[in-house]
Amino acid sequence: GAVVSQHPSWVICKSGTSVKIECRSLDFQATTMFWYRQFPKQSLMLMATSNEGSKATYEQGVEKDKFLINHASLTLSTLTVTSAHPEDSSFYICSARAGDRGYEQYFGPGTRLTVT
Amino acid sequence: EDKVVQSPLSLVVHEGDTVTLNCSYEVTNFRSLLWYKQEKKAPTFLFMLTSSGIEKKSGRLSSILDKKELFSILNITATQTGDSAIYLCAGDSGGSNYKLTFGKGTLLTVNP
């Protein structure tokens, strides 16, 4: 149990376009979902936290108008990178927490974004 | 600002060696310290530590937390090439959102 999927697993897009990444909890209801970014040889940096049905809380330095997060249901959160630039190229990982399973976070497999 | 510092940043050992990875933390409203193993994709959970001095063990891996010194270690005995990975430690702060602050990780390479 506690499986989190992400789609797509990798994506290449052109500079200036927008990309949507989906994060789904497959066998539990995720009351909270987290989005992280990881640059090569760096750690996971929390970008934002989203609770179902409410606006995401963004970490300092993360542009909320650039990284749009929607957590419309208890099993799905999306991250949209708008007007992508090459410096947005990174590994994006989501995690999900189920309210009834304690506070452990379950991680998705990640999405590799390359902006050309 | 919450901070988690891991050392060493990288380590190269031979199969059969024992390694100790270090993690110090400064986390507001600290609740627990977590260790993850990351290979090519997302991190996989290893341990969650909430109490000082109680060792958690899983096979060749073990970990312990010192809440007084704000420190944790992860030990791996009889290392194998399959242990090669980045090991991440994260501090869990309290509050309604259960936020994790990750360290930079330790890249462990186990050579045959």
PDB file of C-alpha atoms in Angstrom:
ATOM      1  CA  GLY A   1       0.000   0.000   0.000  1.00  0.00           C
ATOM      2  CA  ALA A   2       0.861   3.710  -0.066  1.00  0.00           C
ATOM      3  CA  VAL A   3       1.834   4.019  -3.713  1.00  0.00           C
ATOM      4  CA  VAL A   4       2.319   7.398  -5.339  1.00  0.00           C
ATOM      5  CA  SER A   5       2.666   7.776  -9.087  1.00  0.00           C
ATOM      6  CA  GLN A   6       3.835  10.673 -11.207  1.00  0.00           C
ATOM      7  CA  HIS A   7       3.211  11.388 -14.836  1.00  0.00           C
ATOM      8  CA  PRO A   8       5.091  11.915 -17.016  1.00  0.00           C
ATOM      9  CA  SER A   9       8.300  10.323 -15.794  1.00  0.00           C
ATOM     10  CA  TRP A  10      10.257  12.571 -18.107  1.00  0.00           C
ATOM     11  CA  VAL A  11       9.429  15.457 -20.394  1.00  0.00           C
ATOM     12  CA  ILE A  12      11.286  17.717 -22.772  1.00  0.00           C
ATOM     13  CA  CYS A  13       9.741  21.037 -23.668  1.00  0.00           C
ATOM     14  CA  LYS A  14      10.717  24.215 -25.437  1.00  0.00           C
ATOM     15  CA  SER A  15      11.484  27.417 -23.629  1.00  0.00           C
ATOM     16  CA  GLY A  16       8.366  29.511 -23.106  1.00  0.00           C
ATOM     17  CA  THR A  17       5.914  26.636 -23.046  1.00  0.00           C
ATOM     18  CA  SER A  18       4.072  25.239 -20.027  1.00  0.00           C
ATOM     19  CA  VAL A  19       4.329  21.744 -18.638  1.00  0.00           C
ATOM     20  CA  LYS A  20       1.943  19.944 -16.303  1.00  0.00           C
ATOM     21  CA  ILE A  21       3.097  17.180 -13.970  1.00  0.00           C
ATOM     22  CA  GLU A  22       0.589  14.949 -12.215  1.00  0.00           C
ATOM     23  CA  CYS A  23       0.971  13.297  -8.855  1.00  0.00           C
ATOM     24  CA  ARG A  24      -1.497  10.616  -7.802  1.00  0.00           C
ATOM     25  CA  SER A  25      -1.942   8.590  -4.656  1.00  0.00           C
ATOM     26  CA  LEU A  26      -3.087   5.207  -5.939  1.00  0.00           C
ATOM     27  CA  ASP A  27      -4.350   3.405  -2.874  1.00  0.00           C
ATOM     28  CA  PHE A  28      -4.939   6.058  -0.256  1.00  0.00           C
ATOM     29  CA  GLN A  29      -6.402   9.489   0.121  1.00  0.00           C
ATOM     30  CA  ALA A  30      -3.722  12.137   0.337  1.00  0.00           C
ATOM     31  CA  THR A  31      -4.773  14.961   2.594  1.00  0.00           C
ATOM     32  CA  THR A  32      -1.481  16.737   1.965  1.00  0.00           C
ATOM     33  CA  MET A  33       0.830  16.649  -1.001  1.00  0.00           C
ATOM     34  CA  PHE A  34       4.314  18.113  -1.262  1.00  0.00           C
ATOM     35  CA  TRP A  35       6.295  19.167  -4.311  1.00  0.00           C
ATOM     36  CA  TYR A  36      10.085  19.064  -4.284  1.00  0.00           C
ATOM     37  CA  ARG A  37      12.744  20.010  -6.788  1.00  0.00           C
ATOM     38  CA  GLN A  38      16.124  18.377  -6.968  1.00  0.00           C
ATOM     39  CA  PHE A  39      19.035  19.690  -9.011  1.00  0.00           C
ATOM     40  CA  PRO A  40      21.918  17.366  -9.909  1.00  0.00           C
ATOM     41  CA  LYS A  41      23.967  16.392  -6.873  1.00  0.00           C
ATOM     42  CA  GLN A  42      21.749  18.522  -4.668  1.00  0.00           C
ATOM     43  CA  SER A  43      19.199  17.616  -2.084  1.00  0.00           C
ATOM     44  CA  LEU A  44      15.438  17.790  -2.309  1.00  0.00           C
ATOM     45  CA  MET A  45      14.189  21.324  -1.889  1.00  0.00           C
ATOM     46  CA  LEU A  46      10.590  21.709  -0.814  1.00  0.00           C
ATOM     47  CA  MET A  47       8.742  23.986  -3.215  1.00  0.00           C
ATOM     48  CA  ALA A  48       5.229  23.939  -1.830  1.00  0.00           C
ATOM     49  CA  THR A  49       2.735  22.127   0.311  1.00  0.00           C
ATOM     50  CA  SER A  50      -0.847  21.638  -0.757  1.00  0.00           C
ATOM     51  CA  ASN A  51      -3.878  20.488   1.127  1.00  0.00           C
ATOM     52  CA  GLU A  52      -6.866  19.187  -0.763  1.00  0.00           C
ATOM     53  CA  GLY A  53      -9.284  21.923  -1.663  1.00  0.00           C
ATOM     54  CA  SER A  54      -7.156  24.834  -0.537  1.00  0.00           C
ATOM     55  CA  LYS A  55      -4.408  27.006  -1.959  1.00  0.00           C
ATOM     56  CA  ALA A  56      -0.852  25.750  -1.841  1.00  0.00           C
ATOM     57  CA  THR A  57       1.659  27.165   0.601  1.00  0.00           C
ATOM     58  CA  TYR A  58       4.851  28.070  -1.202  1.00  0.00           C
ATOM     59  CA  GLU A  59       8.334  28.108   0.288  1.00  0.00           C
ATOM     60  CA  GLN A  60      10.320  31.294   0.294  1.00  0.00           C
ATOM     61  CA  GLY A  61      11.833  32.030  -3.076  1.00  0.00           C
ATOM     62  CA  VAL A  62       9.421  29.862  -5.071  1.00  0.00           C
ATOM     63  CA  GLU A  63       7.317  31.875  -7.516  1.00  0.00           C
ATOM     64  CA  LYS A  64       3.719  30.850  -7.127  1.00  0.00           C
ATOM     65  CA  ASP A  65       2.725  32.349 -10.467  1.00  0.00           C
ATOM     66  CA  LYS A  66       5.365  30.292 -12.210  1.00  0.00           C
ATOM     67  CA  PHE A  67       4.772  27.012 -10.417  1.00  0.00           C
ATOM     68  CA  LEU A  68       1.027  26.534 -10.284  1.00  0.00           C
ATOM     69  CA  ILE A  69      -0.155  23.846  -7.918  1.00  0.00           C
ATOM     70  CA  ASN A  70      -3.642  22.417  -7.853  1.00  0.00           C
ATOM     71  CA  HIS A  71      -4.837  19.795  -5.374  1.00  0.00           C
ATOM     72  CA  ALA A  72      -8.354  19.342  -6.589  1.00  0.00           C
ATOM     73  CA  SER A  73      -9.024  15.905  -5.155  1.00  0.00           C
ATOM     74  CA  LEU A  74      -7.754  13.628  -2.418  1.00  0.00           C
ATOM     75  CA  THR A  75      -5.810  11.554  -4.937  1.00  0.00           C
ATOM     76  CA  LEU A  76      -4.472  14.091  -7.411  1.00  0.00           C
ATOM     77  CA  SER A  77      -2.223  17.119  -7.314  1.00  0.00           C
ATOM     78  CA  THR A  78      -0.747  18.845 -10.342  1.00  0.00           C
ATOM     79  CA  LEU A  79       2.259  21.093 -10.764  1.00  0.00           C
ATOM     80  CA  THR A  80       2.298  23.307 -13.841  1.00  0.00           C
ATOM     81  CA  VAL A  81       5.563  24.988 -14.765  1.00  0.00           C
ATOM     82  CA  THR A  82       4.514  28.029 -16.748  1.00  0.00           C
ATOM     83  CA  SER A  83       6.674  29.755 -19.336  1.00  0.00           C
ATOM     84  CA  ALA A  84       9.440  27.265 -18.705  1.00  0.00           C
ATOM     85  CA  HIS A  85      13.069  28.298 -19.023  1.00  0.00           C
ATOM     86  CA  PRO A  86      16.198  26.141 -19.222  1.00  0.00           C
ATOM     87  CA  GLU A  87      16.972  26.930 -15.583  1.00  0.00           C
ATOM     88  CA  ASP A  88      13.711  25.173 -14.639  1.00  0.00           C
ATOM     89  CA  SER A  89      15.206  21.915 -15.864  1.00  0.00           C
ATOM     90  CA  SER A  90      15.287  19.687 -12.839  1.00  0.00           C
ATOM     91  CA  PHE A  91      13.942  16.554 -11.200  1.00  0.00           C
ATOM     92  CA  TYR A  92      10.532  17.216  -9.669  1.00  0.00           C
ATOM     93  CA  ILE A  93       9.303  14.839  -6.984  1.00  0.00           C
ATOM     94  CA  CYS A  94       5.975  14.805  -5.229  1.00  0.00           C
ATOM     95  CA  SER A  95       5.097  13.138  -1.983  1.00  0.00           C
ATOM     96  CA  ALA A  96       1.802  12.506  -0.297  1.00  0.00           C
ATOM     97  CA  ARG A  97       0.653  12.135   3.254  1.00  0.00           C
ATOM     98  CA  ALA A  98      -2.447  10.256   4.280  1.00  0.00           C
ATOM     99  CA  GLY A  99      -4.172  11.738   7.249  1.00  0.00           C
ATOM    100  CA  ASP A 100      -5.233   8.378   8.577  1.00  0.00           C
ATOM    101  CA  ARG A 101      -1.768   6.790   8.287  1.00  0.00           C
ATOM    102  CA  GLY A 102       0.187   9.092  10.507  1.00  0.00           C
ATOM    103  CA  TYR A 103       2.456  11.699   9.103  1.00  0.00           C
ATOM    104  CA  GLU A 104       4.810   9.669   6.947  1.00  0.00           C
ATOM    105  CA  GLN A 105       5.315  10.985   3.417  1.00  0.00           C
ATOM    106  CA  TYR A 106       5.229   8.591   0.481  1.00  0.00           C
ATOM    107  CA  PHE A 107       7.264   9.678  -2.513  1.00  0.00           C
ATOM    108  CA  GLY A 108       6.447   9.450  -6.184  1.00  0.00           C
ATOM    109  CA  PRO A 109       9.077   8.269  -8.689  1.00  0.00           C
ATOM    110  CA  GLY A 110       9.822  11.779  -9.884  1.00  0.00           C
ATOM    111  CA  THR A 111       9.609  13.627 -13.192  1.00  0.00           C
ATOM    112  CA  ARG A 112      12.697  14.698 -15.092  1.00  0.00           C
ATOM    113  CA  LEU A 113      12.004  18.020 -16.854  1.00  0.00           C
ATOM    114  CA  THR A 114      14.356  19.286 -19.540  1.00  0.00           C
ATOM    115  CA  VAL A 115      13.666  22.697 -21.053  1.00  0.00           C
ATOM    116  CA  THR A 116      15.478  23.385 -24.305  1.00  0.00           C
TER     117      THR A 116
ATOM    118  CA  GLU B   1      15.229  28.661   9.122  1.00  0.00           C
ATOM    119  CA  ASP B   2      15.348  24.888   9.544  1.00  0.00           C
ATOM    120  CA  LYS B   3      18.655  23.293   8.643  1.00  0.00           C
ATOM    121  CA  VAL B   4      19.903  19.729   8.197  1.00  0.00           C
ATOM    122  CA  VAL B   5      23.585  19.046   7.582  1.00  0.00           C
ATOM    123  CA  GLN B   6      24.974  15.716   6.486  1.00  0.00           C
ATOM    124  CA  SER B   7      28.532  14.499   6.427  1.00  0.00           C
ATOM    125  CA  PRO B   8      30.472  13.330   4.652  1.00  0.00           C
ATOM    126  CA  LEU B   9      29.056  14.505   1.349  1.00  0.00           C
ATOM    127  CA  SER B  10      30.581  11.531  -0.382  1.00  0.00           C
ATOM    128  CA  LEU B  11      32.264   8.319   0.625  1.00  0.00           C
ATOM    129  CA  VAL B  12      33.920   5.515  -1.303  1.00  0.00           C
ATOM    130  CA  VAL B  13      34.419   2.152   0.393  1.00  0.00           C
ATOM    131  CA  HIS B  14      35.030  -1.474  -0.492  1.00  0.00           C
ATOM    132  CA  GLU B  15      32.533  -4.247  -0.142  1.00  0.00           C
ATOM    133  CA  GLY B  16      32.475  -5.550   3.395  1.00  0.00           C
ATOM    134  CA  ASP B  17      33.427  -2.255   4.997  1.00  0.00           C
ATOM    135  CA  THR B  18      31.284  -0.627   7.668  1.00  0.00           C
ATOM    136  CA  VAL B  19      30.232   2.988   7.175  1.00  0.00           C
ATOM    137  CA  THR B  20      28.749   5.640   9.434  1.00  0.00           C
ATOM    138  CA  LEU B  21      26.829   8.529   7.968  1.00  0.00           C
ATOM    139  CA  ASN B  22      26.172  11.628  10.034  1.00  0.00           C
ATOM    140  CA  CYS B  23      23.263  14.032  10.229  1.00  0.00           C
ATOM    141  CA  SER B  24      22.865  17.101  12.417  1.00  0.00           C
ATOM    142  CA  TYR B  25      19.722  19.151  12.487  1.00  0.00           C
ATOM    143  CA  GLU B  26      18.155  22.378  13.655  1.00  0.00           C
ATOM    144  CA  VAL B  27      14.441  22.037  13.084  1.00  0.00           C
ATOM    145  CA  THR B  28      11.685  24.096  14.629  1.00  0.00           C
ATOM    146  CA  ASN B  29       9.160  22.048  16.579  1.00  0.00           C
ATOM    147  CA  PHE B  30      11.152  18.930  15.826  1.00  0.00           C
ATOM    148  CA  ARG B  31       9.087  15.771  15.730  1.00  0.00           C
ATOM    149  CA  SER B  32      11.215  13.133  14.016  1.00  0.00           C
ATOM    150  CA  LEU B  33      14.315  12.455  11.956  1.00  0.00           C
ATOM    151  CA  LEU B  34      13.993  10.356   8.834  1.00  0.00           C
ATOM    152  CA  TRP B  35      16.526   8.541   6.711  1.00  0.00           C
ATOM    153  CA  TYR B  36      15.975   7.774   3.030  1.00  0.00           C
ATOM    154  CA  LYS B  37      17.931   5.954   0.365  1.00  0.00           C
ATOM    155  CA  GLN B  38      17.863   7.475  -3.106  1.00  0.00           C
ATOM    156  CA  GLU B  39      19.064   5.590  -6.120  1.00  0.00           C
ATOM    157  CA  LYS B  40      18.079   6.870  -9.505  1.00  0.00           C
ATOM    158  CA  LYS B  41      14.565   7.911  -8.668  1.00  0.00           C
ATOM    159  CA  ALA B  42      12.665   9.113  -5.667  1.00  0.00           C
ATOM    160  CA  PRO B  43      13.799   8.403  -2.111  1.00  0.00           C
ATOM    161  CA  THR B  44      12.789   5.213  -0.408  1.00  0.00           C
ATOM    162  CA  PHE B  45      12.106   5.274   3.291  1.00  0.00           C
ATOM    163  CA  LEU B  46      14.585   3.647   5.674  1.00  0.00           C
ATOM    164  CA  PHE B  47      13.954   4.816   9.230  1.00  0.00           C
ATOM    165  CA  MET B  48      11.994   7.271  11.283  1.00  0.00           C
ATOM    166  CA  LEU B  49      13.452   8.187  14.674  1.00  0.00           C
ATOM    167  CA  THR B  50      11.546  10.020  17.328  1.00  0.00           C
ATOM    168  CA  SER B  51      13.180   9.011  20.608  1.00  0.00           C
ATOM    169  CA  SER B  52      16.749   9.487  21.738  1.00  0.00           C
ATOM    170  CA  GLY B  53      18.988   6.516  22.282  1.00  0.00           C
ATOM    171  CA  ILE B  54      16.758   3.858  20.785  1.00  0.00           C
ATOM    172  CA  GLU B  55      18.449   2.101  17.908  1.00  0.00           C
ATOM    173  CA  LYS B  56      16.382   1.140  14.924  1.00  0.00           C
ATOM    174  CA  LYS B  57      17.629  -1.769  12.891  1.00  0.00           C
ATOM    175  CA  SER B  58      16.817  -3.256   9.534  1.00  0.00           C
ATOM    176  CA  GLY B  59      19.168  -5.943   8.352  1.00  0.00           C
ATOM    177  CA  ARG B  60      22.625  -4.426   7.980  1.00  0.00           C
ATOM    178  CA  LEU B  61      21.355  -0.907   8.494  1.00  0.00           C
ATOM    179  CA  SER B  62      20.835   0.738  11.840  1.00  0.00           C
ATOM    180  CA  SER B  63      20.236   4.248  13.042  1.00  0.00           C
ATOM    181  CA  ILE B  64      20.062   6.159  16.271  1.00  0.00           C
ATOM    182  CA  LEU B  65      19.020   9.644  17.340  1.00  0.00           C
ATOM    183  CA  ASP B  66      20.494  11.955  19.955  1.00  0.00           C
ATOM    184  CA  LYS B  67      17.952  14.687  20.658  1.00  0.00           C
ATOM    185  CA  LYS B  68      20.215  16.430  23.126  1.00  0.00           C
ATOM    186  CA  GLU B  69      23.025  16.853  20.598  1.00  0.00           C
ATOM    187  CA  LEU B  70      20.589  17.197  17.645  1.00  0.00           C
ATOM    188  CA  PHE B  71      22.338  14.424  15.815  1.00  0.00           C
ATOM    189  CA  SER B  72      21.685  11.113  14.137  1.00  0.00           C
ATOM    190  CA  ILE B  73      23.847   8.450  12.558  1.00  0.00           C
ATOM    191  CA  LEU B  74      23.136   5.772  10.013  1.00  0.00           C
ATOM    192  CA  ASN B  75      25.344   2.697  10.119  1.00  0.00           C
ATOM    193  CA  ILE B  76      25.714   0.178   7.350  1.00  0.00           C
ATOM    194  CA  THR B  77      27.701  -2.946   8.126  1.00  0.00           C
ATOM    195  CA  ALA B  78      29.189  -5.405   5.637  1.00  0.00           C
ATOM    196  CA  THR B  79      28.461  -3.040   2.762  1.00  0.00           C
ATOM    197  CA  GLN B  80      27.496  -4.389  -0.641  1.00  0.00           C
ATOM    198  CA  THR B  81      27.613  -2.785  -4.082  1.00  0.00           C
ATOM    199  CA  GLY B  82      23.815  -2.524  -3.922  1.00  0.00           C
ATOM    200  CA  ASP B  83      24.177  -0.114  -1.029  1.00  0.00           C
ATOM    201  CA  SER B  84      25.622   2.469  -3.411  1.00  0.00           C
ATOM    202  CA  ALA B  85      23.187   5.368  -3.346  1.00  0.00           C
ATOM    203  CA  ILE B  86      22.596   8.803  -1.936  1.00  0.00           C
ATOM    204  CA  TYR B  87      21.475   8.653   1.670  1.00  0.00           C
ATOM    205  CA  LEU B  88      19.284  11.530   2.727  1.00  0.00           C
ATOM    206  CA  CYS B  89      18.332  12.579   6.174  1.00  0.00           C
ATOM    207  CA  ALA B  90      15.357  14.852   6.835  1.00  0.00           C
ATOM    208  CA  GLY B  91      14.037  16.676   9.855  1.00  0.00           C
ATOM    209  CA  ASP B  92      10.303  16.691  10.353  1.00  0.00           C
ATOM    210  CA  SER B  93       8.881  19.828  11.895  1.00  0.00           C
ATOM    211  CA  GLY B  94       5.606  19.846  13.689  1.00  0.00           C
ATOM    212  CA  GLY B  95       2.607  21.844  12.687  1.00  0.00           C
ATOM    213  CA  SER B  96      -0.323  20.975  10.534  1.00  0.00           C
ATOM    214  CA  ASN B  97       1.650  20.380   7.365  1.00  0.00           C
ATOM    215  CA  TYR B  98       4.411  18.027   8.616  1.00  0.00           C
ATOM    216  CA  LYS B  99       7.140  19.637   6.579  1.00  0.00           C
ATOM    217  CA  LEU B 100      10.423  17.831   5.873  1.00  0.00           C
ATOM    218  CA  THR B 101      13.745  19.630   5.558  1.00  0.00           C
ATOM    219  CA  PHE B 102      16.327  17.530   3.762  1.00  0.00           C
ATOM    220  CA  GLY B 103      20.079  17.535   4.076  1.00  0.00           C
ATOM    221  CA  LYS B 104      22.262  17.511   0.954  1.00  0.00           C
ATOM    222  CA  GLY B 105      22.790  13.793   1.249  1.00  0.00           C
ATOM    223  CA  THR B 106      25.789  11.502   1.406  1.00  0.00           C
ATOM    224  CA  LEU B 107      26.778   9.823  -1.837  1.00  0.00           C
ATOM    225  CA  LEU B 108      27.991   6.347  -0.905  1.00  0.00           C
ATOM    226  CA  THR B 109      29.883   4.304  -3.461  1.00  0.00           C
ATOM    227  CA  VAL B 110      30.665   0.709  -2.600  1.00  0.00           C
ATOM    228  CA  ASN B 111      33.273  -0.840  -4.856  1.00  0.00           C
ATOM    229  CA  PRO B 112      33.578  -4.589  -5.326  1.00  0.00           C
TER     230      PRO B 112
END
